[in-house]
PDB file of C-alpha atoms and ligand atoms in Angstrom:
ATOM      1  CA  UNK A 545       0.000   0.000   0.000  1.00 80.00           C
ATOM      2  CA  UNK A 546       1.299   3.683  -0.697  1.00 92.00           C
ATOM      3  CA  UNK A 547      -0.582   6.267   0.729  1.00 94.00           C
ATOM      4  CA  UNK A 548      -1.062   9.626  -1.304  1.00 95.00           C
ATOM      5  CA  UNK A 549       1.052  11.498   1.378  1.00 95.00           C
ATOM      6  CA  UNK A 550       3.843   9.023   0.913  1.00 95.00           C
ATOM      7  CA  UNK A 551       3.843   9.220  -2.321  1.00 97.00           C
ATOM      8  CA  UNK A 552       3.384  13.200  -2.046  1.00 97.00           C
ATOM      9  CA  UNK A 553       6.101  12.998   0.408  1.00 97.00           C
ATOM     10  CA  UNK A 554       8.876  10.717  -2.188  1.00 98.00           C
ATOM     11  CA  UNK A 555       8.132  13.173  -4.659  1.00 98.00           C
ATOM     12  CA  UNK A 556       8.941  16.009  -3.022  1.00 98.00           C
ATOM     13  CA  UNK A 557      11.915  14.922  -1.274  1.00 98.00           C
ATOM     14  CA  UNK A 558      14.009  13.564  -4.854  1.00 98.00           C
ATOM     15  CA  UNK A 559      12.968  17.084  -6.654  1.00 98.00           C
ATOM     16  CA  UNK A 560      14.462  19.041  -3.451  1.00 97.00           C
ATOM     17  CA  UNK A 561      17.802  16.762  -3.860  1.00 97.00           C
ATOM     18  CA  UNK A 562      17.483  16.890  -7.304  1.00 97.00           C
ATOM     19  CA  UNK A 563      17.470  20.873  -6.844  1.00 96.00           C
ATOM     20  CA  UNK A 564      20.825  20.284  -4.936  1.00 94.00           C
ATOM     21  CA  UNK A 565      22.509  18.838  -7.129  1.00 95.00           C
ATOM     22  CA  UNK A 566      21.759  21.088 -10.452  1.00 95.00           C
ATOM     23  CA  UNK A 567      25.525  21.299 -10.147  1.00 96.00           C
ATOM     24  CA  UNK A 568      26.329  18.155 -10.311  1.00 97.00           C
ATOM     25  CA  UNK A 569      24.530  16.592 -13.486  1.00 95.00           C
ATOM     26  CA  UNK A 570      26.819  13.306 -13.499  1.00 96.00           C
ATOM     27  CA  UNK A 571      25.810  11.951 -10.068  1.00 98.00           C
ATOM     28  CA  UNK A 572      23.562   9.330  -9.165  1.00 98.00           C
ATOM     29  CA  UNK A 573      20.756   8.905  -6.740  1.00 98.00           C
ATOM     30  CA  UNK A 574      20.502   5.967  -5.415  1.00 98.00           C
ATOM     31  CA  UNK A 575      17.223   5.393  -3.047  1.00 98.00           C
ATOM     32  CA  UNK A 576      18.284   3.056   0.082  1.00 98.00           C
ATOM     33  CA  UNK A 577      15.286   0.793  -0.310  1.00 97.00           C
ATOM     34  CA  UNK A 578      16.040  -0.908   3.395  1.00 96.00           C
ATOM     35  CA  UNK A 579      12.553  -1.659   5.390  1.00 95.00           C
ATOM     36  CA  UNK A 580      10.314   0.119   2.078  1.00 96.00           C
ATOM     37  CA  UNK A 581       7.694  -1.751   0.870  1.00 96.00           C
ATOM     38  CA  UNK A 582       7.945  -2.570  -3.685  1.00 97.00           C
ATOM     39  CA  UNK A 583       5.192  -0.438  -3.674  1.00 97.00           C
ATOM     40  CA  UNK A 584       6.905   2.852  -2.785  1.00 97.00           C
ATOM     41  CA  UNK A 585      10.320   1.458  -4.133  1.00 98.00           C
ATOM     42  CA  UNK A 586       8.173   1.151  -7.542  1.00 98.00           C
ATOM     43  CA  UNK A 587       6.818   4.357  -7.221  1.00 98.00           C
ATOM     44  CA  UNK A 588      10.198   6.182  -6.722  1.00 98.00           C
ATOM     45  CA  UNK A 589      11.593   4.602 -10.069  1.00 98.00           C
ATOM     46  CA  UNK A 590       8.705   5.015 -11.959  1.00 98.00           C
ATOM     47  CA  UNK A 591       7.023   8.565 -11.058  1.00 98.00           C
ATOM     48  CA  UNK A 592      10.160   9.888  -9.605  1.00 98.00           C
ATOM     49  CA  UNK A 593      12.810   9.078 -12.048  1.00 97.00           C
ATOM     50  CA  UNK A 594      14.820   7.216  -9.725  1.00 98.00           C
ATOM     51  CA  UNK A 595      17.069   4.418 -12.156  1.00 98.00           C
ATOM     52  CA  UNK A 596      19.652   2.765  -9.122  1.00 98.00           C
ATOM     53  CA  UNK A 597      18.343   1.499  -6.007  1.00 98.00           C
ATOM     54  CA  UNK A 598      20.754   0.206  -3.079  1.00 98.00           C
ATOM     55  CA  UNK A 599      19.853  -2.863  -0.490  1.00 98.00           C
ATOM     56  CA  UNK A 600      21.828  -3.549   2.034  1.00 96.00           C
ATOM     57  CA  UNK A 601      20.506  -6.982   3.570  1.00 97.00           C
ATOM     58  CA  UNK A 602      20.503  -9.961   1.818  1.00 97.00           C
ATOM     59  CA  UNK A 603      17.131 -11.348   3.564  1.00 97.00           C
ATOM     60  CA  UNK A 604      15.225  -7.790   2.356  1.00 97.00           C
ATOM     61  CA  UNK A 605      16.911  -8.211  -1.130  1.00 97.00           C
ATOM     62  CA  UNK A 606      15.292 -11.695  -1.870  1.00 97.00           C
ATOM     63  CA  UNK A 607      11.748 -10.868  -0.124  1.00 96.00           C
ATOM     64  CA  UNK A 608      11.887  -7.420  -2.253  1.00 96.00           C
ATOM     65  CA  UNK A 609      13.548  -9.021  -5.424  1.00 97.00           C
ATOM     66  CA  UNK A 610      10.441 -10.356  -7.311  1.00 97.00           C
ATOM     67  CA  UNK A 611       8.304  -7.647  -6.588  1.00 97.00           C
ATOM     68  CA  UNK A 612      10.901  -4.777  -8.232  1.00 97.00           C
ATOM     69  CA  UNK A 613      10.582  -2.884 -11.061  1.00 97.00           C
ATOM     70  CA  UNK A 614      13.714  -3.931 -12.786  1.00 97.00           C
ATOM     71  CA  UNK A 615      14.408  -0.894 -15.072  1.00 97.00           C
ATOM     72  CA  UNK A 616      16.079   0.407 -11.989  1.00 98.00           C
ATOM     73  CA  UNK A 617      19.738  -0.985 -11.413  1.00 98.00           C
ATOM     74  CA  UNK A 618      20.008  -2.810  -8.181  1.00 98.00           C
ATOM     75  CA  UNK A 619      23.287  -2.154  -5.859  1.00 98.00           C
ATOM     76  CA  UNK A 620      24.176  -4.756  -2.849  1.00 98.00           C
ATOM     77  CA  UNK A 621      25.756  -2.285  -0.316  1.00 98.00           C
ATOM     78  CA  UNK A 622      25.567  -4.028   3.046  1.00 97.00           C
ATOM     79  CA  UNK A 623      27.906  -6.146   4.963  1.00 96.00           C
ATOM     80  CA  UNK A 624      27.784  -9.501   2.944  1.00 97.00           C
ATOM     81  CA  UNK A 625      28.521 -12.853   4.304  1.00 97.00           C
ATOM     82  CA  UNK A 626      30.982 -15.110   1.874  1.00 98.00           C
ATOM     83  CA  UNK A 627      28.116 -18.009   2.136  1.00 98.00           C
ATOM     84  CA  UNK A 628      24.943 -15.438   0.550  1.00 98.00           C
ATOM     85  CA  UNK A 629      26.979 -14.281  -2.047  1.00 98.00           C
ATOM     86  CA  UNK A 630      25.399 -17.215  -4.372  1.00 98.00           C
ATOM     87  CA  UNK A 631      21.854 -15.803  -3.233  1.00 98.00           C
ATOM     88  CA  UNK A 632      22.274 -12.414  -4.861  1.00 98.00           C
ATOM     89  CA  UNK A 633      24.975 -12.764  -7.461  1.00 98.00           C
ATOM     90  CA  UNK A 634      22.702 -12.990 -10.610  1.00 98.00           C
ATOM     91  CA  UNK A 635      20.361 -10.040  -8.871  1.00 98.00           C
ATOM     92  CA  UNK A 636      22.448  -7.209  -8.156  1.00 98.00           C
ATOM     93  CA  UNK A 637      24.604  -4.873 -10.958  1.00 98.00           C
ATOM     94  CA  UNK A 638      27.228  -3.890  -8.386  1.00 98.00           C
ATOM     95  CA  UNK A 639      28.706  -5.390  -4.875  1.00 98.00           C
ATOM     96  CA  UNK A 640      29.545  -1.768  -3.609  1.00 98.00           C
ATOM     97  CA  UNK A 641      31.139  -3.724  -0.087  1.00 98.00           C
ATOM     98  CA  UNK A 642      33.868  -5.765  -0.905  1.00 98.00           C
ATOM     99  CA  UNK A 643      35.969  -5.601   2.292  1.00 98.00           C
ATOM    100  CA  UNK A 644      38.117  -8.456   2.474  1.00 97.00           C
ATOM    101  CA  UNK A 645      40.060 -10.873  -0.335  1.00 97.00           C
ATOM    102  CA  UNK A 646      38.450 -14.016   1.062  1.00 97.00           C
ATOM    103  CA  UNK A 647      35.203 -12.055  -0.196  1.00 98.00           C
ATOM    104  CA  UNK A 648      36.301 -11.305  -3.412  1.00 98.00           C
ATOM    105  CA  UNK A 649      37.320 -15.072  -3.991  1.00 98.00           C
ATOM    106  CA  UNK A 650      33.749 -15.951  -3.830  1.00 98.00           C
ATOM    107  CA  UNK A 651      32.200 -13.368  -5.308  1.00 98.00           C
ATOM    108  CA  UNK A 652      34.251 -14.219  -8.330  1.00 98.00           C
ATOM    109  CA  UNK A 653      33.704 -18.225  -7.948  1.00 98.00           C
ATOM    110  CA  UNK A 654      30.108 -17.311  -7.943  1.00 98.00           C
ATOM    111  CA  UNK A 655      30.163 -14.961 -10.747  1.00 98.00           C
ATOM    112  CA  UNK A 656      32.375 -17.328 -13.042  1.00 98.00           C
ATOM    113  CA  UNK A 657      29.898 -19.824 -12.145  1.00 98.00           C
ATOM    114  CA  UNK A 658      26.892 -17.641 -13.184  1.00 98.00           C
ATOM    115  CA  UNK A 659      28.982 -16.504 -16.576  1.00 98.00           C
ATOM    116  CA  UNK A 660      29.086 -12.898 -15.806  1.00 98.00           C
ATOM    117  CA  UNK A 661      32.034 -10.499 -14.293  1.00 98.00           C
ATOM    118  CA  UNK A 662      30.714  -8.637 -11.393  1.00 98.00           C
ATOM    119  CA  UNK A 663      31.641  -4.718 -11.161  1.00 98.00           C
ATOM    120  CA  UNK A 664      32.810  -3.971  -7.461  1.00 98.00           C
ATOM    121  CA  UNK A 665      33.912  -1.122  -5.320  1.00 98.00           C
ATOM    122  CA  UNK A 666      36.061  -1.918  -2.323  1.00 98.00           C
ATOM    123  CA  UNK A 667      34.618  -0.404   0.894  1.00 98.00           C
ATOM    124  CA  UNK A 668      36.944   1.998   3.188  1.00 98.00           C
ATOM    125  CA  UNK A 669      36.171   2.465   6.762  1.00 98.00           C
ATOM    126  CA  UNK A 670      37.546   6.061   6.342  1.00 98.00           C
ATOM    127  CA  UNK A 671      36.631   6.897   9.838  1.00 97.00           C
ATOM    128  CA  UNK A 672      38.170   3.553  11.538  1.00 97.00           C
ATOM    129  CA  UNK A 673      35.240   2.743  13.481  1.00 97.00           C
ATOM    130  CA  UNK A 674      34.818  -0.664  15.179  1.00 95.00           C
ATOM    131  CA  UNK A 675      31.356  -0.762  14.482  1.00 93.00           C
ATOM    132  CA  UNK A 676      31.682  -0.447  11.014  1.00 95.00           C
ATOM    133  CA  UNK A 677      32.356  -2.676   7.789  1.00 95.00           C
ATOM    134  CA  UNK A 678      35.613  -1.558   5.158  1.00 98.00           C
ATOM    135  CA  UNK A 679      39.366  -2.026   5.396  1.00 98.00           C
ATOM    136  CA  UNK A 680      41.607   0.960   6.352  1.00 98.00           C
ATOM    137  CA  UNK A 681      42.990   2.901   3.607  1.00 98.00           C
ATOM    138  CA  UNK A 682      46.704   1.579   4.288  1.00 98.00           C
ATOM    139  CA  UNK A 683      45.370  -1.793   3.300  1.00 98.00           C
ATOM    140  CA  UNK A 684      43.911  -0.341   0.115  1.00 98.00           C
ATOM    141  CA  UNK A 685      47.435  -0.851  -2.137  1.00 98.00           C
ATOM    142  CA  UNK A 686      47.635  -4.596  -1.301  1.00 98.00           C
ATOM    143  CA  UNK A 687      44.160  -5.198  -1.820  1.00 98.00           C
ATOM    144  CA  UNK A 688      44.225  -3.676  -4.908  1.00 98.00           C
ATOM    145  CA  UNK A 689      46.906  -6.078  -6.519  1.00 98.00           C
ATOM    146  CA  UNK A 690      45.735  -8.889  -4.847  1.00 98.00           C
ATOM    147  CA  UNK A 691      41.879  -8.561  -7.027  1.00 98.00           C
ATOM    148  CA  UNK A 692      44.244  -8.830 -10.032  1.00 95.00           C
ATOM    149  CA  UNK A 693      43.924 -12.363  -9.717  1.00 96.00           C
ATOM    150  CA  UNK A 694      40.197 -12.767  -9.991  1.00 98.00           C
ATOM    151  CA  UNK A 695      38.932 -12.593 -13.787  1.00 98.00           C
ATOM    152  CA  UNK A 696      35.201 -12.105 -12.741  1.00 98.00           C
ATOM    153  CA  UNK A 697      35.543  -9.423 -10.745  1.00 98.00           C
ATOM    154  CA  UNK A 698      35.509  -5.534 -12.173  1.00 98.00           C
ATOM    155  CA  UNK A 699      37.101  -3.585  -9.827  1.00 98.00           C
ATOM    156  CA  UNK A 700      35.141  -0.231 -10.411  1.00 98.00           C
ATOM    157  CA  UNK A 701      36.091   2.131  -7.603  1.00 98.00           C
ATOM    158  CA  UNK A 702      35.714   3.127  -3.833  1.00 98.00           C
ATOM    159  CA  UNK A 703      32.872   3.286  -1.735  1.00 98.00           C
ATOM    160  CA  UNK A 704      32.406   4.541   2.104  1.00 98.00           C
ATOM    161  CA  UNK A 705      30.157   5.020   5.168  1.00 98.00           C
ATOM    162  CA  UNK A 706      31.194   8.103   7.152  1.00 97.00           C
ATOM    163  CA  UNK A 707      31.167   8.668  10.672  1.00 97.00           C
ATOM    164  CA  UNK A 708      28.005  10.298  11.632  1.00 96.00           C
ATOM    165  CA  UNK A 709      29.626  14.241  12.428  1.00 96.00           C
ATOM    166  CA  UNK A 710      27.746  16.493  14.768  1.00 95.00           C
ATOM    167  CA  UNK A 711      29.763  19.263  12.815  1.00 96.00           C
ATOM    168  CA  UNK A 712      29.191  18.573   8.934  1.00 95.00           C
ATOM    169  CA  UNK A 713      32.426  20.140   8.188  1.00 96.00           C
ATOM    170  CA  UNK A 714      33.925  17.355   9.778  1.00 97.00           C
ATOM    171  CA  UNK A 715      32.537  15.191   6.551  1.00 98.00           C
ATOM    172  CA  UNK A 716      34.892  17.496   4.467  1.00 98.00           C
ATOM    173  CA  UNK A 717      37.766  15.531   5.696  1.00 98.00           C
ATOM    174  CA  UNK A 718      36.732  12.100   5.396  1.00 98.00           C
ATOM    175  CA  UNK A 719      34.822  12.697   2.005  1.00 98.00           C
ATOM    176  CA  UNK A 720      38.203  14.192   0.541  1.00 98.00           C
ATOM    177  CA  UNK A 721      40.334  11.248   2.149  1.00 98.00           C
ATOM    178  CA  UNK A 722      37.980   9.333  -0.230  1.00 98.00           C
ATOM    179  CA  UNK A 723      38.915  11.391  -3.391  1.00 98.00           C
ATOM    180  CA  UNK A 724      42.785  11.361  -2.932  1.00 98.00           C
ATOM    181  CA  UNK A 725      42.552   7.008  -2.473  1.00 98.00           C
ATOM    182  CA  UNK A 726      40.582   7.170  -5.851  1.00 98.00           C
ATOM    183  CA  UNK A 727      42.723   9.471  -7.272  1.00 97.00           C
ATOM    184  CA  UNK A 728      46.195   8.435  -5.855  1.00 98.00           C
ATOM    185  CA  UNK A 729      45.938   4.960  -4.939  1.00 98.00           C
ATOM    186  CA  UNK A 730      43.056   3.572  -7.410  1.00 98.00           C
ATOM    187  CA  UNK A 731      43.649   4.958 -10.290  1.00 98.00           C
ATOM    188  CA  UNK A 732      47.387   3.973 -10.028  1.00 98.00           C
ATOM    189  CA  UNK A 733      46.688   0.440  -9.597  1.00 98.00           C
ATOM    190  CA  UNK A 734      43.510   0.289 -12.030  1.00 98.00           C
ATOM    191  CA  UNK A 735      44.703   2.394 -15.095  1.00 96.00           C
ATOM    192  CA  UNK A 736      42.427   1.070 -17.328  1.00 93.00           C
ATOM    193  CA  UNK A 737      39.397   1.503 -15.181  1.00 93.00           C
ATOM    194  CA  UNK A 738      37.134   3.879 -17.247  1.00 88.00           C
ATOM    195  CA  UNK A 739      35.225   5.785 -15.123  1.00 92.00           C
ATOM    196  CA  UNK A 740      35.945   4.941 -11.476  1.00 97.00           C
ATOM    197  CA  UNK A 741      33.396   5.630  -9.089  1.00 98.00           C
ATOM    198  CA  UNK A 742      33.472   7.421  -5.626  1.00 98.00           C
ATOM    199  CA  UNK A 743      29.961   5.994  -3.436  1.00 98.00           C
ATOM    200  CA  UNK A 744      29.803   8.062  -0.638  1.00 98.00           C
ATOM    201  CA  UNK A 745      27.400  10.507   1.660  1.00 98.00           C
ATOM    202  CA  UNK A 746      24.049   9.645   2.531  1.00 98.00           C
ATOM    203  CA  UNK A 747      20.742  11.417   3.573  1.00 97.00           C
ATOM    204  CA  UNK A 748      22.836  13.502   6.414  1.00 96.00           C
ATOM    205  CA  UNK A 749      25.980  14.159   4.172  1.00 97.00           C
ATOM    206  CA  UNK A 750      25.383  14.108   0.554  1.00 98.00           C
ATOM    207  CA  UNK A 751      26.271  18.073   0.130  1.00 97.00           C
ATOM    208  CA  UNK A 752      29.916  17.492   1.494  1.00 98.00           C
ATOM    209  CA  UNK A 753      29.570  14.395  -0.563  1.00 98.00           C
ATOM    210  CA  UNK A 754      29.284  16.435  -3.718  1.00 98.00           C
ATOM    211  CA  UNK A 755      31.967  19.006  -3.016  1.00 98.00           C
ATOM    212  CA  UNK A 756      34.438  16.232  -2.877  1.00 98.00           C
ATOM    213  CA  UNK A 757      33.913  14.365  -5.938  1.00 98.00           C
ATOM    214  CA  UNK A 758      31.217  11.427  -5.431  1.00 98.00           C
ATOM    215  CA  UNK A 759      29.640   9.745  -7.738  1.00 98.00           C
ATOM    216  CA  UNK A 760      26.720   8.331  -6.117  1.00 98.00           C
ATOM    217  CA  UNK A 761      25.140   9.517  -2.961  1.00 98.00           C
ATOM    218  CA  UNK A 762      23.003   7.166  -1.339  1.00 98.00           C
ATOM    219  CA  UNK A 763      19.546   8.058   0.053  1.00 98.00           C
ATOM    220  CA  UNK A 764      17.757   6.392   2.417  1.00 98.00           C
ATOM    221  CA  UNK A 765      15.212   8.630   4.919  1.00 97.00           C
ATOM    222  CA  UNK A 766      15.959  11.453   3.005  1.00 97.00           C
ATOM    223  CA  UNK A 767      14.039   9.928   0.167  1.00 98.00           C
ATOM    224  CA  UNK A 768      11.508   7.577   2.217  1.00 97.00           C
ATOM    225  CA  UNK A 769      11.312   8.919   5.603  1.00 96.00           C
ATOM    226  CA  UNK A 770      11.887   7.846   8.805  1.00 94.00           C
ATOM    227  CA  UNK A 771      12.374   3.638   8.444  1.00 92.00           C
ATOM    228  CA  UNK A 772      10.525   1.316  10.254  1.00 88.00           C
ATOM    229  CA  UNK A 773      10.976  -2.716  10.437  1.00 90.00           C
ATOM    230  CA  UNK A 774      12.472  -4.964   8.170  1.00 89.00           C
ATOM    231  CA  UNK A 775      10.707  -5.220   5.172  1.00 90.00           C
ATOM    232  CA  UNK A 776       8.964  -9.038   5.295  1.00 89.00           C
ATOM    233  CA  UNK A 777       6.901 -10.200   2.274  1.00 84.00           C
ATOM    234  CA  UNK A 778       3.578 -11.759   3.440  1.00 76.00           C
TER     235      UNK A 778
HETATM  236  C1  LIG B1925      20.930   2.790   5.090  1.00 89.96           C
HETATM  237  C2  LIG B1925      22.121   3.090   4.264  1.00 89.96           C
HETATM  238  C3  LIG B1925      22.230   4.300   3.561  1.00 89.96           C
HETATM  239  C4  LIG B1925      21.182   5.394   3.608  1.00 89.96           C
HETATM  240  O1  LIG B1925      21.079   5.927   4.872  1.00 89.96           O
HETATM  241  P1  LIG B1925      20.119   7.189   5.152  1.00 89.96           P
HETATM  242  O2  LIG B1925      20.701   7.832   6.346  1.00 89.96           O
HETATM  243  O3  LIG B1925      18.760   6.635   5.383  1.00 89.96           O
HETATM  244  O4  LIG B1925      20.181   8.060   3.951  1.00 89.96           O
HETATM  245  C5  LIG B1925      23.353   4.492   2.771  1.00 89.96           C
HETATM  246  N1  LIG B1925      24.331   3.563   2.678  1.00 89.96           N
HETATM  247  C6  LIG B1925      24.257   2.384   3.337  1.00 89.96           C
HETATM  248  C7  LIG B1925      25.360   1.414   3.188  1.00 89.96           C
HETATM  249  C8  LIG B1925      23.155   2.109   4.141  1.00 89.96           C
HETATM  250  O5  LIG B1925      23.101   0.943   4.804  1.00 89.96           O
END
């Protein structure tokens, strides 16, 4: 069910960041479809214009998965356990949270086995929080080399979840930590990457994510509103 204010509500909320990012014509939305209901995901992609979505649990991906409107592209950017990998690999366009090199071995046994090469960005924990998924950006050189070795896997960039900052200058640092790995450490070791991607600043952050070069800013509340439960198909 989507209620006319909710859909009032989606509407309004993607032309007001829309308006924000006039500026910034090459950057993608992606609406965070965590705990929304097809209904409203639907509506976002096909009143609202909205062409990547982002999911971020594997369980919500496969209740939402049949139900989606599939014009949209689909982006797994949770914390993903090696053994689900084979649940989502012929659903999602991009694994946006490759964090380790025992994870990238089975995403690209999986995608070998499903006859595709899967585009990935490698997630930083920029801020070095415990709580939180990515490897630090020291261990970004040796990763890099090491995903040499997998032929199914398209290493397409960097991807990161910020601190939350009281003080949203504070993003500025972190968000422009993210540029200089692209640019310095990245693009050094990927040189024939086309167009590498920077994934980073959500609904709390996506102006300092725009100052500093992303490429996709990803959209959760800010799109939907406040989230509820897990989404559970009935
Ligand atoms: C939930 C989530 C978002 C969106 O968060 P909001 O604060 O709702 O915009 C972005 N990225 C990841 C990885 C998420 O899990």
């Amino acid at each position: 069910m989507l209620t006319e204010e909710k859909a009032f509500e989606i509407r309004e909320n993607v032309a007001r960041i829309r308006e924000n990012m006039k500026d910034y014509p090459h950057v993608h939305i992606m609406a965070v479809i965590k705990t929304r209901t097809p209904e409203e995901i639907n509506f976002a992609v096909r009143e609202c214009g909205i062409t990547l979505l982002g999911e971020n649990r594997v369980q919500e991906l496969l209740a939402h998965y049949d139900d989606l409107d599939h014009s949209a592209k689909l982006h797994f950017i949770g914390s993903l356990q090696k053994n689900k990998v084979k649940y989502i690999i012929d659903k999602v366009d991009m694994i946006e949270s490759l964090d380790s090199l025992s994870l990238a071995a089975e995403i690209d046994k999986q995608a070998k086995k499903a006859g595709i090469k899967m585009p990935v960005l490698i997630e930083l924990n920029i801020g070095r929080e415990e709580s939180k998924g990515g490897i630090f950006p020291e261990e970004l050189p040796a990763l890099c080399d090491a995903l040499r070795a997998y032929e199914s896997i398209v290493p397409s960039g960097l991807m990161t979840i910020a601190p939350i900052c009281e003080n949203k200058d504070d993003y500025n640092g972190y968000f422009s930590e993210m540029k200089r790995l692209l640019d310095t450490v990245f693009k050094v070791k990927f040189p024939e990457s086309q167009h590498p991607i920077l994934s980073m600043g959500m609904s709390g952050s996506f102006h300092e994510a725009l100052q500093n070069g992303t490429d996709i800013i990803r959209i959760g509340e800010g799109i939907f509103g406040k989230r509820g439960e897990p989404y559970k198909k009935i």
